[in-house]
Coordinates of C-alpha atoms in Angstrom, one line a residue:
Chain A
X1 CA 35.7 96.3 250.1
X2 CA 34.4 98.5 253.4
X3 CA 35.7 96.9 256.7
X4 CA 33.3 94.4 258.2
X5 CA 31.6 95.1 261.0
X6 CA 31.9 92.5 264.0
X7 CA 28.3 91.7 265.0
X8 CA 27.5 92.0 268.5
X9 CA 24.9 89.0 268.9
X10 CA 23.7 85.7 267.5
X11 CA 21.1 86.6 265.1
X12 CA 19.5 83.2 266.8
X13 CA 19.9 83.1 270.5
X14 CA 20.9 86.9 270.9
X15 CA 23.7 85.7 273.2
X16 CA 26.4 88.6 273.0
X17 CA 29.9 88.2 271.5
X18 CA 30.2 86.2 268.7
X19 CA 33.5 84.5 267.9
X20 CA 35.1 84.5 264.6
X21 CA 35.6 80.9 262.8
X22 CA 37.3 81.9 259.3
X23 CA 38.2 84.3 257.0
X24 CA 37.6 83.6 253.4
X25 CA 40.9 82.3 251.7
X26 CA 40.4 85.1 249.0
X27 CA 40.9 88.2 250.9
X28 CA 38.1 90.6 252.1
X29 CA 35.2 88.3 250.5
X30 CA 33.5 87.0 253.6
X31 CA 34.0 86.1 257.7
X32 CA 32.2 83.0 259.2
X33 CA 30.7 83.6 262.8
X34 CA 29.8 81.2 265.5
X35 CA 28.1 81.7 268.7
X36 CA 29.7 80.0 271.6
X37 CA 26.3 79.2 273.2
X38 CA 23.9 78.4 271.0
X39 CA 26.6 76.9 268.5
X40 CA 24.9 78.8 265.5
X41 CA 27.0 79.5 262.9
X42 CA 26.7 82.2 259.9
X43 CA 29.0 84.1 256.8
X44 CA 28.4 87.7 256.8
X45 CA 27.4 87.5 253.3
X46 CA 24.1 85.3 254.1
X47 CA 20.8 87.2 253.4
X48 CA 19.6 89.6 256.2
X49 CA 17.5 87.4 257.2
X50 CA 20.0 85.0 258.7
X51 CA 22.4 87.5 259.8
X52 CA 20.2 90.0 261.3
X53 CA 18.8 89.3 264.9
X54 CA 15.8 91.8 264.2
X55 CA 14.7 89.8 261.1
X56 CA 15.7 86.2 261.8
X57 CA 12.9 84.0 261.8
X58 CA 11.2 84.1 265.1
X59 CA 10.1 80.5 264.5
X60 CA 13.6 79.3 264.6
X61 CA 14.7 81.7 267.5
X62 CA 15.4 81.1 271.0
X63 CA 16.8 81.9 274.8
X64 CA 19.8 80.9 275.5
X65 CA 18.0 79.0 278.8
X66 CA 15.6 76.8 276.6
X67 CA 18.6 74.9 275.5
X68 CA 18.5 73.0 278.8
X69 CA 14.6 72.0 278.0
X70 CA 15.6 70.3 274.6
X71 CA 15.4 66.7 274.0
X72 CA 18.3 64.1 274.9
X73 CA 19.0 62.0 271.8
X74 CA 19.9 59.4 272.1
X75 CA 20.2 58.8 276.0
X76 CA 22.8 58.6 278.2
X77 CA 23.0 55.0 279.8
X78 CA 23.9 54.1 283.3
X79 CA 27.4 53.7 283.8
X80 CA 28.1 49.5 283.9
X81 CA 31.4 49.8 285.0
Chain B
X1 CA 33.2 48.2 235.9
X2 CA 32.9 49.9 239.3
X3 CA 33.9 53.5 240.6
X4 CA 36.6 53.2 243.3
X5 CA 36.5 57.2 244.0
X6 CA 34.5 60.2 243.5
X7 CA 36.4 61.6 240.5
X8 CA 36.1 58.9 238.2
X9 CA 32.0 58.5 238.6
X10 CA 32.3 62.2 237.7
X11 CA 33.8 61.6 235.0
X12 CA 32.0 58.8 233.7
X13 CA 28.4 61.4 234.3
X14 CA 30.1 63.7 232.1
X15 CA 30.8 61.5 229.2
X16 CA 27.1 60.1 229.9
X17 CA 25.9 63.5 229.6
X18 CA 24.8 63.5 233.5
X19 CA 26.8 66.1 234.5
X20 CA 26.4 70.1 234.3
X21 CA 29.5 72.5 235.7
X22 CA 28.6 75.0 236.7
X23 CA 31.6 78.2 236.0
X24 CA 30.0 81.1 236.7
X25 CA 30.7 82.6 240.1
X26 CA 28.2 81.6 242.8
X27 CA 27.1 82.8 246.5
X28 CA 28.0 79.7 249.2
X29 CA 24.4 81.0 250.1
X30 CA 22.2 80.7 248.8
X31 CA 23.7 79.7 245.0
X32 CA 24.6 76.3 246.0
X33 CA 21.9 74.6 247.8
X34 CA 18.9 76.6 245.4
X35 CA 21.3 75.5 242.6
X36 CA 20.6 71.7 244.0
X37 CA 16.8 72.4 245.0
X38 CA 16.1 73.6 241.6
X39 CA 17.5 70.9 239.6
X40 CA 15.4 67.9 241.2
X41 CA 12.4 70.1 240.1
X42 CA 13.3 69.2 236.4
X43 CA 12.6 65.6 236.5
X44 CA 13.9 62.3 237.2
X45 CA 16.8 62.2 235.1
X46 CA 18.5 65.1 236.5
X47 CA 22.2 65.5 236.4
X48 CA 24.8 65.8 238.9
X49 CA 26.2 69.3 239.4
X50 CA 30.1 70.5 239.5
X51 CA 30.5 74.0 241.1
X52 CA 34.0 75.4 240.4
X53 CA 34.2 79.2 241.0
X54 CA 33.0 79.7 244.4
X55 CA 32.8 83.5 246.0
X56 CA 35.5 83.8 248.4
X57 CA 37.3 80.4 247.6
X58 CA 40.1 79.9 245.5
X59 CA 40.3 76.1 244.1
X60 CA 37.1 75.0 246.4
X61 CA 35.4 72.4 244.1
X62 CA 31.7 71.3 245.4
X63 CA 29.4 68.1 243.4
X64 CA 25.9 68.2 244.7
X65 CA 23.4 66.1 243.1
X66 CA 25.7 62.9 242.5
X67 CA 23.1 60.2 243.1
X68 CA 20.0 62.7 242.1
X69 CA 18.2 60.7 239.7
X70 CA 17.6 57.2 238.3
X71 CA 20.0 57.2 235.3
X72 CA 22.9 58.8 238.0
X73 CA 22.2 55.5 239.9
X74 CA 22.1 53.1 237.2
X75 CA 25.4 54.3 236.2
X76 CA 26.8 53.8 239.5
X77 CA 25.6 50.4 239.1
X78 CA 27.2 50.3 235.5
X79 CA 24.3 49.6 234.1
X80 CA 22.4 51.4 230.8
X81 CA 21.3 54.7 232.3
X82 CA 17.5 54.4 231.3
X83 CA 17.1 51.4 232.9
X84 CA 13.3 51.5 234.3
X85 CA 13.1 51.7 238.0
X86 CA 11.2 48.0 239.0
X87 CA 14.4 46.7 236.3
X88 CA 16.7 48.8 238.2
X89 CA 15.5 47.4 241.4
X90 CA 15.7 43.4 240.9
X91 CA 19.1 44.1 239.2
X92 CA 20.4 45.7 243.0
X93 CA 18.2 42.6 244.5
X94 CA 20.2 40.4 242.4
X95 CA 23.8 41.5 243.7
X96 CA 22.6 42.0 247.0
X97 CA 22.0 38.5 247.2
X98 CA 25.6 38.2 246.3
X99 CA 26.8 39.3 249.5
X100 CA 29.5 38.8 251.2
X101 CA 31.6 40.0 248.2
X102 CA 35.4 40.5 248.8
X103 CA 37.1 43.5 251.3
X104 CA 40.6 44.0 249.7
X105 CA 42.8 45.7 252.3
X106 CA 45.2 48.0 251.1
X107 CA 48.3 49.7 252.6
X108 CA 48.0 53.2 250.8
X109 CA 45.3 55.5 250.0
X110 CA 45.2 58.9 248.2
X111 CA 43.9 60.7 250.7
X112 CA 46.8 60.4 253.0
X113 CA 48.6 63.2 250.7
X114 CA 48.0 65.9 253.0
X115 CA 47.8 65.6 257.1
X116 CA 46.8 68.5 259.3
X117 CA 47.1 66.8 263.1
X118 CA 47.1 70.4 264.9
X119 CA 45.4 73.8 264.8
X120 CA 42.8 71.9 262.9
X121 CA 39.9 74.4 261.6
X122 CA 37.3 72.8 259.7
X123 CA 35.6 75.7 258.1
X124 CA 39.4 76.5 256.4
X125 CA 39.8 72.7 255.6
X126 CA 36.4 72.5 254.1
X127 CA 34.2 74.3 251.4
X128 CA 31.3 74.5 254.3
X129 CA 28.0 76.6 253.6
X130 CA 24.4 76.6 254.4
X131 CA 21.7 74.3 253.0
X132 CA 18.3 75.3 254.1
X133 CA 17.4 78.7 255.8
X134 CA 16.4 77.3 259.0
X135 CA 19.6 75.1 259.7
X136 CA 21.5 75.7 262.8
X137 CA 24.6 75.6 261.2
X138 CA 26.6 74.5 258.3
X139 CA 26.3 70.2 257.9
X140 CA 28.4 67.7 256.7
X141 CA 25.4 65.2 255.5
X142 CA 26.8 62.7 253.1
X143 CA 29.6 61.6 254.9
X144 CA 30.0 57.6 255.0
X145 CA 30.9 57.1 259.2
X146 CA 32.7 54.2 260.4
X147 CA 32.5 53.2 264.2
X148 CA 32.6 50.1 265.9
X149 CA 31.6 48.1 269.2
X150 CA 35.0 48.7 270.9
X151 CA 33.1 46.5 273.9
X152 CA 32.8 43.4 271.7
X153 CA 35.1 40.6 272.0
X154 CA 35.7 41.4 268.5
X155 CA 35.1 44.8 267.8
X156 CA 36.0 44.8 263.9
X157 CA 33.1 42.5 263.2
X158 CA 30.7 45.2 264.7
X159 CA 32.4 47.8 262.3
X160 CA 29.5 50.0 260.5
X161 CA 29.5 52.7 258.1
X162 CA 26.8 54.5 257.9
X163 CA 25.2 57.9 257.4
X164 CA 24.3 60.5 259.7
X165 CA 23.8 64.1 259.4
X166 CA 27.0 66.0 261.2
X167 CA 26.9 69.6 262.0
X168 CA 30.4 71.7 262.1
X169 CA 29.9 73.3 265.8
X170 CA 33.4 74.7 266.1
X171 CA 36.9 74.7 264.4
X172 CA 37.5 70.9 265.8
X173 CA 34.1 70.1 266.7
X174 CA 31.1 68.0 265.4
X175 CA 27.5 67.5 266.5
X176 CA 26.1 63.9 265.7
X177 CA 22.7 62.3 265.2
X178 CA 23.0 58.8 266.1
X179 CA 19.1 57.7 265.7
X180 CA 18.7 55.4 268.5
X181 CA 17.5 52.7 266.0
X182 CA 21.0 52.8 264.0
X183 CA 24.3 50.7 264.6
X184 CA 25.8 53.5 265.6
X185 CA 24.1 54.6 268.6
X186 CA 24.5 50.8 269.7
X187 CA 28.2 51.4 269.4
X188 CA 27.7 54.5 271.5
X189 CA 25.8 53.3 274.1
X190 CA 28.4 50.3 274.8
X191 CA 31.1 52.8 274.7
X192 CA 29.1 55.5 277.3
X193 CA 28.1 52.6 279.5
X194 CA 32.0 52.1 280.4
X195 CA 32.8 55.9 280.6
X196 CA 34.6 55.5 276.9
X197 CA 34.9 57.8 273.7
X198 CA 34.1 55.9 270.7
X199 CA 36.6 56.4 268.2
X200 CA 35.0 57.5 264.8
X201 CA 36.3 58.4 261.3
X202 CA 34.1 59.9 258.5
X203 CA 35.0 59.5 255.3
X204 CA 33.5 62.3 252.9
X205 CA 33.4 62.4 248.8
X206 CA 33.5 58.9 248.2
X207 CA 32.6 56.2 245.5
X208 CA 29.5 56.1 244.5
X209 CA 28.7 53.0 245.9
X210 CA 29.7 53.0 249.5
X211 CA 27.2 55.8 250.1
X212 CA 24.7 54.0 248.5
X213 CA 25.6 50.9 251.1
X214 CA 26.0 53.5 254.4
X215 CA 22.5 55.0 253.6
X216 CA 20.9 51.7 252.9
X217 CA 19.1 49.8 256.0
X218 CA 21.2 46.5 256.2
X219 CA 21.8 43.9 259.2
X220 CA 23.9 44.9 262.1
X221 CA 26.2 41.8 261.7
X222 CA 26.3 43.0 257.7
X223 CA 29.7 44.7 256.4
X224 CA 29.0 47.7 254.4
X225 CA 32.0 47.2 252.6
X226 CA 31.4 43.5 251.7
X227 CA 27.9 44.4 250.6
X228 CA 29.4 47.5 248.4
X229 CA 31.4 44.4 247.2
X230 CA 28.8 42.2 246.4
X231 CA 26.9 45.4 244.6
X232 CA 29.7 46.3 242.6
X233 CA 30.6 42.4 241.5
X234 CA 34.9 43.5 242.2
X235 CA 36.0 43.6 245.8
X236 CA 36.2 46.5 247.4
X237 CA 39.4 48.5 248.4
X238 CA 40.1 49.7 251.7
X239 CA 43.0 51.3 254.1
X240 CA 43.1 50.8 257.7
X241 CA 43.9 54.4 259.4
X242 CA 46.6 54.5 261.7
X243 CA 45.1 56.8 264.3
X244 CA 41.8 55.2 264.9
X245 CA 42.4 51.4 263.3
X246 CA 39.1 51.5 261.4
X247 CA 38.8 50.5 257.5
X248 CA 38.2 53.4 255.7
X249 CA 37.5 53.1 251.7
X250 CA 40.5 53.7 249.6
X251 CA 38.7 56.0 247.5
X252 CA 38.1 58.8 249.8
X253 CA 39.1 62.3 248.8
X254 CA 38.7 63.6 253.1
X255 CA 39.1 61.3 255.9
X256 CA 38.3 63.0 259.2
X257 CA 39.5 61.1 262.6
X258 CA 38.2 61.7 265.8
X259 CA 35.8 60.2 269.1
X260 CA 32.8 60.7 270.6
X261 CA 32.9 62.2 273.5
X262 CA 31.6 59.9 276.1
X263 CA 28.5 61.2 278.5
X264 CA 28.3 64.6 277.0
X265 CA 25.1 66.2 274.8
X266 CA 25.4 69.8 273.4
X267 CA 22.8 71.6 271.5
X268 CA 22.5 70.8 267.8
X269 CA 20.2 71.8 265.2
X270 CA 17.4 72.5 263.6
X271 CA 18.2 70.9 260.3
X272 CA 15.8 70.3 257.1
X273 CA 15.7 66.4 257.2
X274 CA 14.0 64.4 254.8
X275 CA 10.4 64.2 256.0
X276 CA 10.5 68.1 254.5
X277 CA 10.4 69.5 257.9
X278 CA 12.9 70.8 260.3
X279 CA 13.7 68.8 263.6
X280 CA 14.2 70.9 265.8
X281 CA 16.6 71.6 268.5
X282 CA 18.2 68.6 270.7
X283 CA 20.9 67.5 273.3
X284 CA 23.2 65.4 271.1
X285 CA 26.6 63.8 271.3
X286 CA 29.8 65.6 270.2
X287 CA 32.8 64.7 268.1
X288 CA 36.2 65.8 268.8
X289 CA 38.4 65.5 265.6
X290 CA 42.2 65.0 266.1
X291 CA 43.0 64.2 262.7
X292 CA 42.5 65.3 258.9
X293 CA 43.7 63.6 255.9
X294 CA 42.7 64.7 252.1
X295 CA 43.7 64.6 249.1
X296 CA 45.6 67.4 247.1
X297 CA 42.6 69.4 245.2
X298 CA 39.7 67.3 246.3
X299 CA 36.0 67.7 245.2
X300 CA 34.3 68.2 248.2
X301 CA 30.9 66.2 247.8
X302 CA 27.8 67.6 249.6
X303 CA 24.0 66.4 249.3
X304 CA 20.8 68.9 249.5
X305 CA 17.8 67.4 251.1
X306 CA 14.4 69.4 251.4
X307 CA 10.6 68.9 250.4
X308 CA 10.8 65.9 248.4
X309 CA 11.7 65.1 246.0
X310 CA 15.2 65.8 246.3
X311 CA 18.6 63.7 246.2
X312 CA 18.7 62.1 249.4
X313 CA 14.9 60.5 248.0
X314 CA 16.9 58.8 245.4
X315 CA 20.1 58.0 247.4
X316 CA 17.6 56.1 249.8
X317 CA 15.5 54.8 247.9
X318 CA 15.8 51.2 245.9
X319 CA 18.7 50.5 248.5
X320 CA 15.7 50.7 251.2
X321 CA 13.2 48.3 248.8
X322 CA 16.0 45.5 248.1
X323 CA 16.7 44.8 252.1
X324 CA 12.6 45.2 253.4
X325 CA 12.1 42.7 249.9
X326 CA 14.9 39.8 250.8
X327 CA 13.8 39.9 254.5
X328 CA 10.3 39.7 253.9
X329 CA 10.7 37.1 251.1
X330 CA 12.8 35.0 253.5
X331 CA 9.1 35.0 255.6
X332 CA 6.8 34.9 252.7
X333 CA 8.3 33.2 249.2
X334 CA 4.9 35.0 247.9
X335 CA 6.1 38.5 247.8
X336 CA 6.6 39.8 244.5
X337 CA 8.2 43.8 245.0
X338 CA 8.6 46.2 247.6
X339 CA 8.2 49.9 247.0
X340 CA 9.6 51.5 250.1
X341 CA 10.7 54.7 248.1
X342 CA 8.8 57.3 249.8
X343 CA 10.0 59.1 252.6
X344 CA 12.9 56.6 253.7
X345 CA 10.3 54.0 253.4
X346 CA 7.5 55.7 256.3
X347 CA 5.1 54.1 253.7
X348 CA 5.9 50.6 252.4
X349 CA 4.1 49.3 249.6
X350 CA 3.9 45.7 248.9
X351 CA 2.7 43.4 246.1
X352 CA 2.2 39.8 246.7
X353 CA 0.2 36.3 246.1
X354 CA -1.9 35.2 248.4
X355 CA -2.4 31.4 250.0
X356 CA -5.1 31.5 251.9
X357 CA -7.5 34.4 253.7
X358 CA -6.0 36.8 255.7
X359 CA -2.7 36.6 254.0
X360 CA -2.4 40.3 252.6
X361 CA -2.9 41.1 256.3
X362 CA -0.1 38.6 257.7
X363 CA 2.7 40.0 255.3
X364 CA 2.0 43.2 255.9
X365 CA 2.1 42.7 259.6
X366 CA 5.8 41.6 259.3
X367 CA 7.0 44.4 257.3
X368 CA 6.1 46.4 260.8
X369 CA 8.9 44.1 262.8
X370 CA 11.4 43.8 260.4
X371 CA 14.7 45.8 261.2
X372 CA 13.8 48.8 259.2
X373 CA 10.0 49.0 259.7
X374 CA 10.5 49.4 263.1
X375 CA 11.8 52.6 262.7
X376 CA 10.0 53.4 259.7
X377 CA 7.0 51.5 258.3
X378 CA 3.9 53.9 259.5
X379 CA 1.3 53.1 256.7
X380 CA 2.2 50.1 254.8
X381 CA 0.0 49.1 251.7
X382 CA -0.5 45.3 250.2
X383 CA -1.6 44.9 246.9
X384 CA -2.0 41.5 244.1
X385 CA 0.8 40.4 242.6
X386 CA -0.6 41.6 239.6
X387 CA -0.2 45.3 240.9
X388 CA 3.3 46.8 240.1
X389 CA 4.0 48.3 243.8
X390 CA 6.1 51.0 241.7
X391 CA 3.2 52.1 239.4
X392 CA 1.8 54.4 241.3
X393 CA -1.9 54.7 239.6
X394 CA -1.8 50.9 239.9
X395 CA -1.2 51.2 243.3
X396 CA -4.3 53.8 243.6
X397 CA -6.9 51.6 241.9
X398 CA -6.2 48.6 244.3
X399 CA -7.1 50.9 247.5
X400 CA -10.0 52.7 245.6
X401 CA -11.4 49.5 244.4
X402 CA -10.1 46.7 246.6
X403 CA -10.2 48.1 250.1
X404 CA -12.8 48.0 252.4
X405 CA -12.1 50.2 255.7
X406 CA -14.6 47.9 257.6
X407 CA -12.6 44.8 256.9
X408 CA -9.1 45.9 255.1
X409 CA -7.8 48.4 257.9
X410 CA -5.7 47.8 260.9
X411 CA -3.9 50.0 262.9
X412 CA -1.8 49.7 265.5
X413 CA -1.0 51.9 268.4
X414 CA 2.1 52.4 270.5
X415 CA 4.4 51.7 267.9
X416 CA 7.8 52.7 267.5
X417 CA 8.8 55.3 264.8
X418 CA 11.9 57.9 263.9
X419 CA 11.7 60.9 266.2
X420 CA 12.4 62.8 263.1
X421 CA 8.7 62.2 262.2
X422 CA 6.7 65.3 262.5
X423 CA 3.6 63.5 263.5
X424 CA 4.5 61.1 266.0
X425 CA 3.5 61.9 269.4
X426 CA 5.3 61.7 271.7
X427 CA 8.3 61.8 269.5
X428 CA 9.5 58.4 268.3
X429 CA 5.9 56.8 269.0
X430 CA 3.2 56.5 266.1
X431 CA 0.1 54.4 265.4
X432 CA 0.5 52.3 262.8
X433 CA -1.6 51.6 259.5
X434 CA -2.1 48.6 257.2
X435 CA -4.2 49.0 254.2
X436 CA -4.9 45.5 252.8
X437 CA -5.5 46.2 249.5
X438 CA -5.2 42.5 248.0
X439 CA -8.6 40.5 246.5
X440 CA -10.6 38.6 249.4
X441 CA -9.0 35.1 249.6
X442 CA -11.7 32.5 250.4
X443 CA -13.5 32.1 252.8
X444 CA -13.0 36.2 252.9
X445 CA -16.8 36.7 251.8
X446 CA -16.9 40.8 251.5
X447 CA -17.1 42.4 248.0
X448 CA -17.4 41.5 244.6
X449 CA -14.1 40.6 242.8
X450 CA -15.1 37.8 240.3
X451 CA -15.5 40.1 237.1
X452 CA -12.4 42.0 237.4
X453 CA -11.7 43.3 233.9
X454 CA -8.5 41.9 231.8
X455 CA -6.9 43.3 228.8
X456 CA -8.0 42.3 225.1
X457 CA -6.5 39.3 224.7
X458 CA -4.0 40.4 222.0
X459 CA -3.0 43.7 223.8
X460 CA 0.6 43.2 224.4
X461 CA 1.1 42.4 220.6
X462 CA -0.5 45.8 219.9
X463 CA 1.9 47.5 222.4
X464 CA 4.5 46.1 220.6
X465 CA 3.5 46.8 216.9
X466 CA 2.3 50.6 218.1
X467 CA 5.6 51.5 220.0
X468 CA 7.4 49.9 217.2
X469 CA 5.4 52.1 214.7
X470 CA 5.9 55.2 216.7
X471 CA 9.6 54.9 217.1
X472 CA 10.2 54.3 213.3
X473 CA 8.0 57.4 212.7
X474 CA 11.1 59.5 214.7

């Protein structure tokens, strides 16, 4: 198997420097990556519409700053101490 | 004879022709979820799937669709695999009413064989994979999750076992979705009010009954283990964990322990949900995993959910009907049966006798205020006791002929619904609807129902006779 190229950005939020989470137990079969910004996780052997930022479904893409607008569930209650 | 772990249940499924073992090599994505999606397209008697050769793994075994058909559920109950659905419902209700069964505490469990409490990497421990293309990560969606209200005077009495979706977000970090209407959300709220982390245990790859109960809307003060014992008809074995002190099933393959981080939320999702829609992204609580215990050579059990029907619709089917039926019957003994099979009870069909005018509407309105109804029942259909609510052609007949929107339709605005309902607006709020398709009772005057058709008087005898003749020809 040819050497697997480290991805430059998260396919979903396009943050730079994704991290490697895990190598396959069988040597050189696959690698699982992880975006520390939006927590997107993917395996390099998945279809290109999952692994390639240019082909990732636009309805599911978002910018890192959008996370601040996500709803909170459940609400954090007031401290009663 | 009940099943106390996943392996013995898989053995029985195989014996009864309800298991397909996939020995050819498959890719983690998209093969496993595609196969589990496909098996539900082949009818409502589908087998479970066991994958034994997964690309990149040496020894991983993944079980899918364990609860994914009526025969599989019947086998889990220890009854004949072709038991008709309505009969399964009444058998479930009968055992449910034997609550509480006995909980048996044991000192040791097979899941204590391997313990990992440092350098935890869940991606190395579990054969994780993506279920649906738009999912934000790899999920654990069939864990039975244990928690307690740690601020209660007797926390053990508040112990809950529930099934909540879990996103594996890092090597030892998980996202969890505690929907506000669920028991764990109350435990978390009480802990967060005091600024405390909430101890938690995730049990994975379990016996079939605890999964059924964890996915079942029982009351807050009822024990899932005592309910599993009632449904099994025998004591249910548990073991108390050393780290968190929570009681977990003796038969689990994996036990993950840790805590929900207090007063912290982080991006989670989307995840393809039981509604047939993705959930969108939300900021939700995070679990830190500090200890993993598992059996040697474990089987990883997972559940595919997507456009209904999939395994989750079977898993949340009869066990959703039964508590609604029992709770309704406490108010109205006239209730005959309840079908809440569709989308976890977003639609509920109730058959009932009527005692006086307006009775069907009273029964229907009660559904909205039982605990599960608060978060789910959006559309309630009430039919006569002569209509089988599990027989949709009969239900459609009742609506199409008995129901007149001018008299029989009630809409109630501004009520609660689970935020995952994609039609809710804003999320968590909806208008609800009651369709009263019962025959109007005196003194309701509308419609002409005095000449309802009845079968010819010897029809039942002919059903039996013709059935026997057909069987004799086979």
